[in-house]
């Protein structure tokens, strides 16, 4: 996904330099597609660095390689460029959401360590970089992220000063002789105040966010109520000759609301205003997780045990409109609790806090929902499906998703006359020549190779080689029809012994005038699951 977003940043730069409306429309279309159809509540997107089927967000729940921080870094860059061309309110709403819920959440406040993947899988966790042991793309862009919080607070159009974000800041505008500061405890406090440190002949435009709970804004100038309306562009216009010492305050009423997973699954995120709420959980009491990445090639992935999905606490209610069951806890900060029934009794007192304040813990951002009547069936079905997935992961030593850039790069992809694509939501690779990977087996446990195919492929002949030896000759017949099938190949001792330093070289070689593949998945396994 993040090979595409920078390209579209380039689209908008071309549009600006060449004054070309077509390039701008292309960039805006991409932005709308990603934000409206392919992003989750925190403002991030992608699983294993790829856009999945927009009609099926199941990978977002099942996988641990959730939204990549670099993607959001570049989406914010694109948003700023698009806003410079058209000051549309949806650009600011997205910017705020992604800034608070993904970017701010991607740095460990204790060490400064940075996050690569932010799993949306319930009860998983993040790992953070260490200064001398991890240098990923999301460290480089991450270092930039956390010095850019001032980049979008203010804007101007002609002589109008626009307040986009509610973040404490001080603005100097020398050309207008203006100095103004914004004072706020947002989002902990539901308001903001501007204080003019100089006289100023400018018009002020205050953003009225889409999440505001009231239609009528509460504006006060120098402590006195000021009648104000919200324009069609979501802005409050204030025209006045400002004097040094003038103050403008704006109340920002927030309420709790739910956002369903974009594909309509019964998973919901909880927001208060623009802030995503989450809960820390302890599904494995007494476990000791290492939240800091080592210097290994896969160190950026939180590779600890996955909690079975059926053990995720479930919000139980007669309808999915259960936002009124979430109440704020008295006291400082944003702290909430769910007052209704939770499917895991020991989690009935779960406390919800802003996701950006939840660190070094397992967590839940997306909560399953069920009616009381369907709860038992839901948990039973989830348990059966999850048991199969987890058993497969337990038996897997190494795996590759062919056709996906990052997994292929991590496994030393090479090939001749080869292509990749997507079919029914899954990536594939095939070749008229050959292609191959390096599989890792550090403890010498490998006994089987599992390959995933598309059952309808027919008329293809190729060989599968490991460590230079043919382990299978394949002829596809299409007999399985339009579904994915897995085939297991035993690995004999001679083949395994030919590997070097715990690594096995795998190749798919096309027959004369034929095609090798398509290959949809590769797993190196200790043993096979029970049928």
Short mmCIF file of C-alpha atoms in Angstrom, two decimals:
data_model
loop_
_atom_site.label_atom_id
_atom_site.label_comp_id
_atom_site.label_asym_id
_atom_site.label_seq_id
_atom_site.Cartn_x
_atom_site.Cartn_y
_atom_site.Cartn_z
CA UNK A 1 0.00 0.00 0.00
CA UNK A 2 2.76 2.42 0.88
CA UNK A 3 4.33 2.11 -2.56
CA UNK A 4 1.11 3.68 -3.86
CA UNK A 5 0.53 6.56 -1.42
CA UNK A 6 3.80 8.39 -2.22
CA UNK A 7 3.00 8.09 -5.93
CA UNK A 8 -0.26 9.92 -5.31
CA UNK A 9 1.57 12.56 -3.28
CA UNK A 10 3.47 13.00 -6.54
CA UNK A 11 0.17 13.30 -8.44
CA UNK A 12 -0.83 16.29 -6.31
CA UNK A 13 2.59 17.90 -6.60
CA UNK A 14 2.33 17.62 -10.40
CA UNK A 15 -1.16 19.12 -10.20
CA UNK A 16 0.17 22.11 -8.24
CA UNK A 17 3.24 22.69 -10.39
CA UNK A 18 1.43 22.28 -13.71
CA UNK A 19 -1.95 23.63 -12.58
CA UNK A 20 -3.42 20.39 -13.93
CA UNK A 21 -6.93 19.57 -12.68
CA UNK A 22 -6.80 15.97 -13.90
CA UNK A 23 -3.88 15.09 -11.66
CA UNK A 24 -5.65 16.77 -8.74
CA UNK A 25 -8.85 14.79 -9.36
CA UNK A 26 -6.80 11.59 -9.44
CA UNK A 27 -5.17 12.42 -6.09
CA UNK A 28 -8.50 13.34 -4.53
CA UNK A 29 -10.13 10.14 -5.81
CA UNK A 30 -7.35 8.06 -4.28
CA UNK A 31 -7.63 9.90 -0.96
CA UNK A 32 -11.40 9.42 -0.84
CA UNK A 33 -11.06 5.73 -1.68
CA UNK A 34 -8.48 5.08 1.05
CA UNK A 35 -10.12 7.20 3.75
CA UNK A 36 -13.75 6.28 3.09
CA UNK A 37 -13.40 2.63 2.07
CA UNK A 38 -10.08 1.24 3.27
CA UNK A 39 -9.27 2.83 6.64
CA UNK A 40 -10.09 1.77 10.18
CA UNK A 41 -11.06 3.94 13.14
CA UNK A 42 -7.51 5.03 14.01
CA UNK A 43 -7.08 6.47 10.50
CA UNK A 44 -4.66 3.77 9.37
CA UNK A 45 -4.92 1.27 6.56
CA UNK A 46 -3.53 -2.01 5.20
CA UNK A 47 -2.63 -5.45 6.55
CA UNK A 48 0.85 -6.90 5.93
CA UNK A 49 1.46 -3.62 4.09
CA UNK A 50 -1.22 -4.34 1.46
CA UNK A 51 -4.73 -3.07 0.80
CA UNK A 52 -7.07 -5.99 1.31
CA UNK A 53 -10.52 -6.39 -0.28
CA UNK A 54 -12.55 -3.37 0.76
CA UNK A 55 -15.58 -5.63 1.23
CA UNK A 56 -13.75 -7.93 3.65
CA UNK A 57 -11.86 -6.52 6.63
CA UNK A 58 -11.42 -9.99 8.16
CA UNK A 59 -7.60 -9.78 7.78
CA UNK A 60 -7.66 -6.63 9.92
CA UNK A 61 -9.13 -8.69 12.77
CA UNK A 62 -7.22 -11.92 12.23
CA UNK A 63 -3.71 -10.73 11.39
CA UNK A 64 -1.18 -9.04 13.68
CA UNK A 65 0.52 -6.96 10.96
CA UNK A 66 -2.07 -4.19 11.03
CA UNK A 67 -1.89 -0.59 9.78
CA UNK A 68 1.65 0.55 9.03
CA UNK A 69 2.72 3.89 10.49
CA UNK A 70 4.46 4.96 7.27
CA UNK A 71 1.17 4.70 5.41
CA UNK A 72 -0.47 7.22 7.72
CA UNK A 73 2.61 9.44 7.59
CA UNK A 74 2.16 9.65 3.82
CA UNK A 75 -1.64 9.96 3.99
CA UNK A 76 -1.16 13.02 6.20
CA UNK A 77 1.32 14.45 3.70
CA UNK A 78 -1.22 13.90 0.92
CA UNK A 79 -3.97 15.43 3.06
CA UNK A 80 -1.96 18.61 3.65
CA UNK A 81 -1.34 18.98 -0.09
CA UNK A 82 -5.00 18.43 -0.98
CA UNK A 83 -6.09 20.89 1.70
CA UNK A 84 -3.76 23.51 0.22
CA UNK A 85 -5.74 23.18 -3.03
CA UNK A 86 -9.21 22.95 -1.43
CA UNK A 87 -9.84 23.65 2.26
CA UNK A 88 -12.46 20.92 2.59
CA UNK A 89 -13.60 20.02 6.13
CA UNK A 90 -13.24 16.28 5.57
CA UNK A 91 -9.50 16.74 5.09
CA UNK A 92 -9.19 18.31 8.53
CA UNK A 93 -11.43 15.70 10.15
CA UNK A 94 -9.25 12.90 8.78
CA UNK A 95 -6.02 14.66 9.66
CA UNK A 96 -7.13 15.09 13.26
CA UNK A 97 -8.30 11.48 13.55
CA UNK A 98 -5.10 9.98 12.14
CA UNK A 99 -2.88 12.36 14.11
CA UNK A 100 -4.40 11.58 17.52
CA UNK A 101 -5.20 7.91 17.08
CA UNK A 102 -2.39 6.50 14.94
CA UNK A 103 0.56 8.89 14.90
CA UNK A 104 0.40 9.96 18.55
CA UNK A 105 -0.16 6.33 19.52
CA UNK A 106 2.91 5.14 17.61
CA UNK A 107 5.59 6.34 20.03
CA UNK A 108 6.40 4.85 23.43
CA UNK A 109 6.32 7.81 25.86
CA UNK A 110 8.78 6.03 28.15
CA UNK A 111 11.59 5.38 25.66
CA UNK A 112 10.73 7.23 22.45
CA UNK A 113 10.60 3.89 20.61
CA UNK A 114 8.53 3.84 17.42
CA UNK A 115 5.92 1.42 16.08
CA UNK A 116 5.84 -0.26 12.68
CA UNK A 117 2.56 -2.23 12.72
CA UNK A 118 -0.43 -1.35 14.93
CA UNK A 119 -2.50 -4.54 15.19
CA UNK A 120 -6.26 -4.23 15.22
CA UNK A 121 -6.52 -7.90 16.22
CA UNK A 122 -8.27 -7.91 19.60
CA UNK A 123 -5.96 -8.54 22.56
CA UNK A 124 -2.73 -8.28 20.62
CA UNK A 125 -0.06 -5.63 21.19
CA UNK A 126 2.58 -3.37 19.60
CA UNK A 127 6.37 -3.54 19.73
CA UNK A 128 8.62 -0.46 19.78
CA UNK A 129 12.02 0.14 18.22
CA UNK A 130 15.17 0.41 20.28
CA UNK A 131 17.76 3.06 19.51
CA UNK A 132 20.63 0.76 18.57
CA UNK A 133 18.71 -2.34 17.50
CA UNK A 134 16.03 -1.28 15.03
CA UNK A 135 16.01 1.07 12.07
CA UNK A 136 12.90 0.59 9.99
CA UNK A 137 11.12 2.88 7.54
CA UNK A 138 8.65 3.62 10.34
CA UNK A 139 11.53 4.78 12.52
CA UNK A 140 12.68 7.25 9.87
CA UNK A 141 9.23 8.63 9.14
CA UNK A 142 8.36 8.25 12.82
CA UNK A 143 11.14 10.62 13.87
CA UNK A 144 9.57 13.15 11.50
CA UNK A 145 6.03 12.45 12.72
CA UNK A 146 6.63 13.63 16.23
CA UNK A 147 8.08 17.00 15.32
CA UNK A 148 5.18 17.83 12.98
CA UNK A 149 2.37 18.35 15.46
CA UNK A 150 2.42 22.07 14.72
CA UNK A 151 2.21 21.64 10.95
CA UNK A 152 -1.57 21.80 10.52
CA UNK A 153 -2.91 23.67 13.55
CA UNK A 154 -3.27 26.96 11.66
CA UNK A 155 -3.75 27.87 8.02
CA UNK A 156 -4.60 31.02 6.16
CA UNK A 157 -6.49 31.97 3.04
CA UNK A 158 -5.70 35.52 2.05
CA UNK A 159 -6.09 37.58 5.23
CA UNK A 160 -8.23 34.94 6.98
CA UNK A 161 -6.66 33.01 9.83
CA UNK A 162 -8.02 29.45 10.04
CA UNK A 163 -7.86 27.33 13.20
CA UNK A 164 -7.88 23.66 12.15
CA UNK A 165 -6.69 21.74 15.18
CA UNK A 166 -7.22 22.26 18.89
CA UNK A 167 -3.63 22.02 20.11
CA UNK A 168 -1.84 24.49 22.38
CA UNK A 169 0.37 26.64 20.16
CA UNK A 170 1.66 30.14 19.55
CA UNK A 171 1.49 31.61 16.05
CA UNK A 172 3.57 34.48 14.70
CA UNK A 173 2.41 35.92 11.38
CA UNK A 174 4.96 38.68 10.66
CA UNK A 175 3.36 39.86 7.42
CA UNK A 176 0.20 40.75 9.36
CA UNK A 177 1.95 41.81 12.54
CA UNK A 178 -0.05 39.12 14.34
CA UNK A 179 0.85 37.02 17.33
CA UNK A 180 -1.85 34.78 18.76
CA UNK A 181 -1.74 31.78 21.03
CA UNK A 182 -4.12 28.90 21.47
CA UNK A 183 -4.66 27.56 24.98
CA UNK A 184 -6.43 24.24 25.38
CA UNK A 185 -6.52 20.95 27.29
CA UNK A 186 -8.28 19.25 24.40
CA UNK A 187 -9.29 16.46 24.26
CA UNK A 188 -9.40 16.21 28.06
CA UNK A 189 -11.15 19.56 28.20
CA UNK A 190 -14.06 20.29 25.83
CA UNK A 191 -12.96 23.67 24.58
CA UNK A 192 -10.22 25.96 23.33
CA UNK A 193 -9.29 29.62 23.69
CA UNK A 194 -7.38 32.03 21.46
CA UNK A 195 -5.54 34.97 23.02
CA UNK A 196 -4.38 37.86 20.81
CA UNK A 197 -0.97 39.19 21.80
CA UNK A 198 -1.10 41.99 19.19
CA UNK A 199 -3.70 44.08 17.41
CA UNK A 200 -4.75 42.44 14.17
CA UNK A 201 -6.87 43.26 11.15
CA UNK A 202 -7.74 39.72 10.14
CA UNK A 203 -10.88 37.60 9.89
CA UNK A 204 -10.92 34.51 12.08
CA UNK A 205 -12.27 31.15 10.93
CA UNK A 206 -12.78 28.49 13.58
CA UNK A 207 -13.34 24.90 12.55
CA UNK A 208 -16.56 23.31 13.78
CA UNK A 209 -15.72 19.59 13.65
CA UNK A 210 -18.06 16.94 12.29
CA UNK A 211 -18.00 15.12 15.64
CA UNK A 212 -19.32 18.13 17.60
CA UNK A 213 -22.35 17.03 19.62
CA UNK A 214 -24.34 20.28 19.17
CA UNK A 215 -25.48 22.08 16.05
CA UNK A 216 -25.17 25.52 17.63
CA UNK A 217 -21.65 26.59 18.57
CA UNK A 218 -20.93 28.23 21.92
CA UNK A 219 -18.57 31.13 21.19
CA UNK A 220 -17.49 33.79 23.66
CA UNK A 221 -15.44 36.90 22.86
CA UNK A 222 -13.77 38.51 25.85
CA UNK A 223 -15.98 36.39 28.07
CA UNK A 224 -19.28 37.50 26.50
CA UNK A 225 -21.53 35.20 24.49
CA UNK A 226 -21.31 35.84 20.77
CA UNK A 227 -24.00 34.73 18.33
CA UNK A 228 -22.32 32.53 15.77
CA UNK A 229 -23.40 30.15 13.05
CA UNK A 230 -21.63 27.37 11.20
CA UNK A 231 -21.21 27.85 7.47
CA UNK A 232 -21.66 25.14 4.87
CA UNK A 233 -17.91 24.46 4.91
CA UNK A 234 -17.98 23.65 8.63
CA UNK A 235 -16.42 26.96 9.69
CA UNK A 236 -17.38 29.68 12.17
CA UNK A 237 -16.53 33.08 10.68
CA UNK A 238 -15.65 35.91 13.09
CA UNK A 239 -15.07 39.37 11.65
CA UNK A 240 -13.63 41.97 14.02
CA UNK A 241 -10.77 44.39 14.49
CA UNK A 242 -8.85 42.43 17.06
CA UNK A 243 -7.02 44.17 19.90
CA UNK A 244 -4.17 42.99 22.05
CA UNK A 245 -5.60 40.98 24.93
CA UNK A 246 -8.78 39.92 23.10
CA UNK A 247 -9.86 36.35 23.76
CA UNK A 248 -12.06 33.99 21.79
CA UNK A 249 -13.29 30.79 23.40
CA UNK A 250 -15.07 27.92 21.70
CA UNK A 251 -16.76 25.06 23.50
CA UNK A 252 -16.25 21.67 21.81
CA UNK A 253 -19.03 19.35 22.96
CA UNK A 254 -18.08 15.70 22.61
CA UNK A 255 -20.13 12.56 22.92
CA UNK A 256 -19.50 8.84 22.81
CA UNK A 257 -20.30 7.08 19.56
CA UNK A 258 -19.68 3.80 17.79
CA UNK A 259 -18.09 3.08 14.44
CA UNK A 260 -18.67 -0.30 12.84
CA UNK A 261 -15.92 -2.09 10.93
CA UNK A 262 -16.15 -0.67 7.38
CA UNK A 263 -17.27 -3.95 5.79
CA UNK A 264 -20.27 -4.24 8.15
CA UNK A 265 -18.94 -6.98 10.42
CA UNK A 266 -20.15 -6.92 14.02
CA UNK A 267 -16.99 -5.29 15.33
CA UNK A 268 -17.20 -1.76 16.70
CA UNK A 269 -14.72 0.92 17.69
CA UNK A 270 -15.68 3.38 20.42
CA UNK A 271 -14.90 7.07 20.01
CA UNK A 272 -15.29 10.11 22.21
CA UNK A 273 -15.24 13.10 19.92
CA UNK A 274 -12.36 12.32 17.54
CA UNK A 275 -10.55 10.09 20.04
CA UNK A 276 -10.57 6.30 19.72
CA UNK A 277 -10.99 4.56 23.09
CA UNK A 278 -9.36 1.23 23.90
CA UNK A 279 -8.90 -1.08 26.85
CA UNK A 280 -5.87 -2.91 28.17
CA UNK A 281 -6.52 -6.63 28.72
CA UNK A 282 -4.68 -9.56 30.29
CA UNK A 283 -5.89 -12.70 28.52
CA UNK A 284 -2.85 -14.64 29.75
CA UNK A 285 -2.42 -13.72 33.45
CA UNK A 286 1.18 -13.59 34.52
CA UNK A 287 2.68 -13.64 31.03
CA UNK A 288 5.80 -11.62 30.36
CA UNK A 289 5.83 -9.92 26.96
CA UNK A 290 8.80 -8.13 25.45
CA UNK A 291 7.41 -4.91 24.00
CA UNK A 292 10.75 -3.83 22.51
CA UNK A 293 11.96 -5.10 19.17
CA UNK A 294 15.30 -6.77 18.68
CA UNK A 295 17.53 -6.34 15.63
CA UNK A 296 16.16 -9.36 13.75
CA UNK A 297 14.68 -9.08 10.26
CA UNK A 298 11.16 -9.62 11.65
CA UNK A 299 11.68 -7.74 14.90
CA UNK A 300 9.09 -5.11 13.98
CA UNK A 301 6.26 -7.68 14.26
CA UNK A 302 4.63 -8.39 17.62
CA UNK A 303 5.15 -12.13 17.33
CA UNK A 304 3.97 -13.22 20.78
CA UNK A 305 1.09 -15.62 21.32
CA UNK A 306 -2.18 -14.62 19.69
CA UNK A 307 -5.18 -14.67 21.99
CA UNK A 308 -8.03 -16.75 20.51
CA UNK A 309 -10.69 -14.46 19.11
CA UNK A 310 -13.47 -16.22 21.00
CA UNK A 311 -11.83 -14.99 24.21
CA UNK A 312 -12.28 -11.37 23.18
CA UNK A 313 -14.73 -9.61 25.49
CA UNK A 314 -18.05 -9.17 23.67
CA UNK A 315 -20.43 -6.27 24.18
CA UNK A 316 -23.84 -7.84 24.63
CA UNK A 317 -26.95 -5.78 23.95
CA UNK A 318 -30.33 -6.07 22.27
CA UNK A 319 -29.12 -3.80 19.47
CA UNK A 320 -25.78 -2.48 18.22
CA UNK A 321 -26.79 0.99 19.39
CA UNK A 322 -25.15 0.56 22.78
CA UNK A 323 -23.20 3.83 22.98
CA UNK A 324 -25.43 4.97 25.85
CA UNK A 325 -24.07 2.04 27.91
CA UNK A 326 -20.61 3.65 27.94
CA UNK A 327 -20.26 6.20 30.72
CA UNK A 328 -17.47 8.54 31.69
CA UNK A 329 -15.75 7.88 34.99
CA UNK A 330 -15.52 10.88 37.30
CA UNK A 331 -12.07 12.37 37.72
CA UNK A 332 -9.26 13.65 35.59
CA UNK A 333 -8.64 12.53 32.03
CA UNK A 334 -10.73 10.55 29.60
CA UNK A 335 -11.76 7.35 31.38
CA UNK A 336 -14.88 5.36 30.57
CA UNK A 337 -16.53 2.05 31.38
CA UNK A 338 -19.15 -0.13 29.73
CA UNK A 339 -22.15 -0.47 32.03
CA UNK A 340 -23.89 -3.21 30.09
CA UNK A 341 -23.18 -6.91 29.87
CA UNK A 342 -19.79 -8.10 28.66
CA UNK A 343 -19.42 -11.62 27.29
CA UNK A 344 -16.34 -12.29 29.43
CA UNK A 345 -17.46 -11.77 33.06
CA UNK A 346 -13.99 -11.11 34.41
CA UNK A 347 -13.73 -8.15 32.05
CA UNK A 348 -17.02 -6.55 33.08
CA UNK A 349 -15.17 -3.65 34.71
CA UNK A 350 -12.95 -2.96 31.71
CA UNK A 351 -11.78 0.64 31.64
CA UNK A 352 -11.63 2.50 28.34
CA UNK A 353 -9.01 5.19 27.77
CA UNK A 354 -7.68 7.00 24.68
CA UNK A 355 -5.74 4.54 22.55
CA UNK A 356 -2.88 7.02 22.29
CA UNK A 357 -2.38 6.67 26.07
CA UNK A 358 -2.37 2.88 26.10
CA UNK A 359 1.14 1.47 25.87
CA UNK A 360 3.07 -1.69 26.66
CA UNK A 361 -0.05 -3.84 27.00
CA UNK A 362 -2.41 -6.05 25.08
CA UNK A 363 -5.46 -4.08 24.03
CA UNK A 364 -8.82 -4.08 22.30
CA UNK A 365 -9.74 -1.34 19.83
CA UNK A 366 -12.44 -3.19 17.86
CA UNK A 367 -15.02 -4.90 20.06
CA UNK A 368 -17.27 -7.73 18.91
CA UNK A 369 -20.98 -7.23 19.45
CA UNK A 370 -23.71 -9.80 19.94
CA UNK A 371 -27.31 -9.99 21.00
CA UNK A 372 -27.92 -12.19 24.05
CA UNK A 373 -29.61 -14.82 21.89
CA UNK A 374 -26.69 -15.15 19.49
CA UNK A 375 -23.80 -14.95 21.96
CA UNK A 376 -23.29 -18.67 22.58
CA UNK A 377 -23.46 -19.55 18.88
CA UNK A 378 -21.09 -16.72 18.00
CA UNK A 379 -18.50 -17.82 20.54
CA UNK A 380 -18.80 -21.47 19.55
CA UNK A 381 -18.33 -20.74 15.85
CA UNK A 382 -15.46 -18.36 16.54
CA UNK A 383 -13.78 -20.91 18.80
CA UNK A 384 -13.92 -23.64 16.16
CA UNK A 385 -12.59 -21.41 13.37
CA UNK A 386 -9.92 -19.86 15.56
CA UNK A 387 -8.71 -23.24 16.83
CA UNK A 388 -7.96 -24.28 13.25
CA UNK A 389 -6.10 -21.03 12.52
CA UNK A 390 -4.05 -21.12 15.71
CA UNK A 391 -3.13 -24.77 15.29
CA UNK A 392 -1.90 -24.05 11.77
CA UNK A 393 0.20 -21.15 13.07
CA UNK A 394 1.64 -23.36 15.83
CA UNK A 395 2.79 -25.95 13.32
CA UNK A 396 4.20 -23.39 10.86
CA UNK A 397 7.92 -22.65 10.96
CA UNK A 398 7.99 -20.08 8.17
CA UNK A 399 5.47 -18.78 5.64
CA UNK A 400 5.30 -16.61 2.54
CA UNK A 401 2.48 -14.70 0.89
CA UNK A 402 3.57 -14.82 -2.79
CA UNK A 403 2.95 -11.65 -4.74
CA UNK A 404 3.12 -9.42 -1.64
CA UNK A 405 6.13 -7.12 -1.61
CA UNK A 406 7.21 -7.31 2.02
CA UNK A 407 6.93 -11.11 2.54
CA UNK A 408 8.76 -11.66 -0.75
CA UNK A 409 11.53 -9.22 0.15
CA UNK A 410 11.91 -10.89 3.54
CA UNK A 411 12.37 -14.28 1.83
CA UNK A 412 14.93 -13.30 -0.83
CA UNK A 413 12.57 -13.45 -3.81
CA UNK A 414 14.15 -14.07 -7.22
CA UNK A 415 12.57 -14.97 -10.53
CA UNK A 416 12.66 -14.91 -14.32
CA UNK A 417 9.67 -14.05 -16.53
CA UNK A 418 7.32 -13.89 -13.56
CA UNK A 419 4.11 -12.00 -12.73
CA UNK A 420 1.96 -11.36 -9.66
CA UNK A 421 -1.65 -10.39 -9.13
CA UNK A 422 -4.77 -10.77 -6.97
CA UNK A 423 -7.62 -13.27 -7.27
CA UNK A 424 -10.60 -13.39 -4.91
CA UNK A 425 -8.75 -11.19 -2.44
CA UNK A 426 -5.55 -13.26 -2.33
CA UNK A 427 -2.22 -12.45 -3.93
CA UNK A 428 -0.53 -14.91 -6.28
CA UNK A 429 2.63 -15.32 -8.29
CA UNK A 430 3.39 -17.41 -11.35
CA UNK A 431 6.15 -17.60 -13.96
CA UNK A 432 6.80 -18.71 -17.50
CA UNK A 433 10.37 -19.18 -16.29
CA UNK A 434 10.89 -19.70 -12.55
CA UNK A 435 10.71 -17.97 -9.21
CA UNK A 436 11.90 -18.82 -5.73
CA UNK A 437 12.40 -17.92 -2.08
CA UNK A 438 14.53 -18.75 0.94
CA UNK A 439 12.65 -20.47 3.78
CA UNK A 440 14.06 -20.36 7.31
CA UNK A 441 14.21 -23.42 9.56
CA UNK A 442 16.62 -22.41 12.35
CA UNK A 443 15.96 -25.44 14.57
CA UNK A 444 15.83 -28.07 11.81
CA UNK A 445 12.18 -28.93 12.45
CA UNK A 446 10.84 -28.89 8.87
CA UNK A 447 8.99 -32.00 7.68
CA UNK A 448 6.39 -30.76 5.19
CA UNK A 449 5.88 -28.03 2.60
CA UNK A 450 2.30 -26.76 2.16
CA UNK A 451 1.40 -24.93 -1.04
CA UNK A 452 -1.88 -23.10 -1.67
CA UNK A 453 -3.38 -23.16 -5.19
CA UNK A 454 -6.49 -21.89 -6.96
CA UNK A 455 -8.49 -25.04 -7.69
CA UNK A 456 -9.70 -23.89 -11.10
CA UNK A 457 -6.23 -23.44 -12.63
CA UNK A 458 -5.73 -26.01 -15.38
CA UNK A 459 -3.21 -27.05 -18.02
CA UNK A 460 -0.09 -25.95 -16.13
CA UNK A 461 2.93 -28.17 -15.56
CA UNK A 462 5.87 -27.30 -13.35
CA UNK A 463 8.26 -28.70 -10.78
CA UNK A 464 8.83 -27.72 -7.17
CA UNK A 465 12.48 -27.80 -6.14
CA UNK A 466 14.07 -27.47 -2.71
CA UNK A 467 17.80 -27.09 -2.25
CA UNK A 468 18.29 -28.02 -5.91
CA UNK A 469 16.28 -31.26 -5.74
CA UNK A 470 12.86 -31.89 -7.29
CA UNK A 471 10.34 -32.66 -4.55
CA UNK A 472 7.20 -32.65 -6.74
CA UNK A 473 6.04 -32.56 -10.34
CA UNK A 474 2.74 -30.69 -10.62
CA UNK A 475 0.09 -30.74 -13.34
CA UNK A 476 -2.95 -28.56 -12.65
CA UNK A 477 -6.26 -30.01 -13.87
CA UNK A 478 -8.88 -27.58 -12.53
CA UNK A 479 -10.67 -30.48 -10.84
CA UNK A 480 -11.18 -28.61 -7.56
CA UNK A 481 -13.10 -25.75 -9.14
CA UNK A 482 -13.32 -22.14 -7.97
CA UNK A 483 -11.88 -22.48 -4.47
CA UNK A 484 -8.49 -22.39 -2.79
CA UNK A 485 -6.86 -25.74 -2.03
CA UNK A 486 -3.79 -26.70 -0.01
CA UNK A 487 -1.44 -29.52 -0.98
CA UNK A 488 1.14 -30.93 1.45
CA UNK A 489 4.48 -32.30 0.23
CA UNK A 490 6.65 -34.41 2.59
CA UNK A 491 10.32 -33.43 2.74
CA UNK A 492 12.81 -36.29 2.95
CA UNK A 493 16.06 -36.18 4.88
CA UNK A 494 18.26 -35.81 1.82
CA UNK A 495 16.43 -32.65 0.71
CA UNK A 496 16.56 -31.12 4.18
CA UNK A 497 20.20 -32.04 4.68
CA UNK A 498 21.09 -30.08 1.54
CA UNK A 499 19.97 -26.83 3.21
CA UNK A 500 22.58 -24.49 4.62
CA UNK A 501 22.59 -22.87 8.07
CA UNK A 502 18.92 -23.46 8.69
CA UNK A 503 17.84 -22.12 5.29
CA UNK A 504 16.18 -23.92 2.38
CA UNK A 505 16.02 -22.55 -1.15
CA UNK A 506 12.62 -23.14 -2.80
CA UNK A 507 11.96 -22.78 -6.55
CA UNK A 508 8.96 -23.22 -8.83
CA UNK A 509 10.11 -24.02 -12.39
CA UNK A 510 7.77 -23.95 -15.40
CA UNK A 511 7.63 -26.86 -17.83
CA UNK A 512 8.31 -26.34 -21.52
CA UNK A 513 5.78 -23.79 -22.86
CA UNK A 514 3.87 -23.80 -19.59
CA UNK A 515 3.44 -21.76 -16.39
CA UNK A 516 4.67 -22.42 -12.85
CA UNK A 517 1.87 -21.54 -10.44
CA UNK A 518 -0.16 -19.67 -9.56
CA UNK A 519 1.09 -20.02 -6.03
CA UNK A 520 -1.09 -18.39 -3.35
CA UNK A 521 0.70 -19.45 -0.18
CA UNK A 522 3.79 -21.26 1.06
CA UNK A 523 4.27 -22.78 4.52
CA UNK A 524 7.17 -24.74 5.93
CA UNK A 525 5.71 -27.00 8.63
CA UNK A 526 6.82 -29.14 11.56
CA UNK A 527 3.92 -31.54 11.10
CA UNK A 528 0.45 -31.54 9.60
CA UNK A 529 -2.70 -30.55 11.49
CA UNK A 530 -5.14 -33.29 12.40
CA UNK A 531 -7.75 -33.66 9.71
#
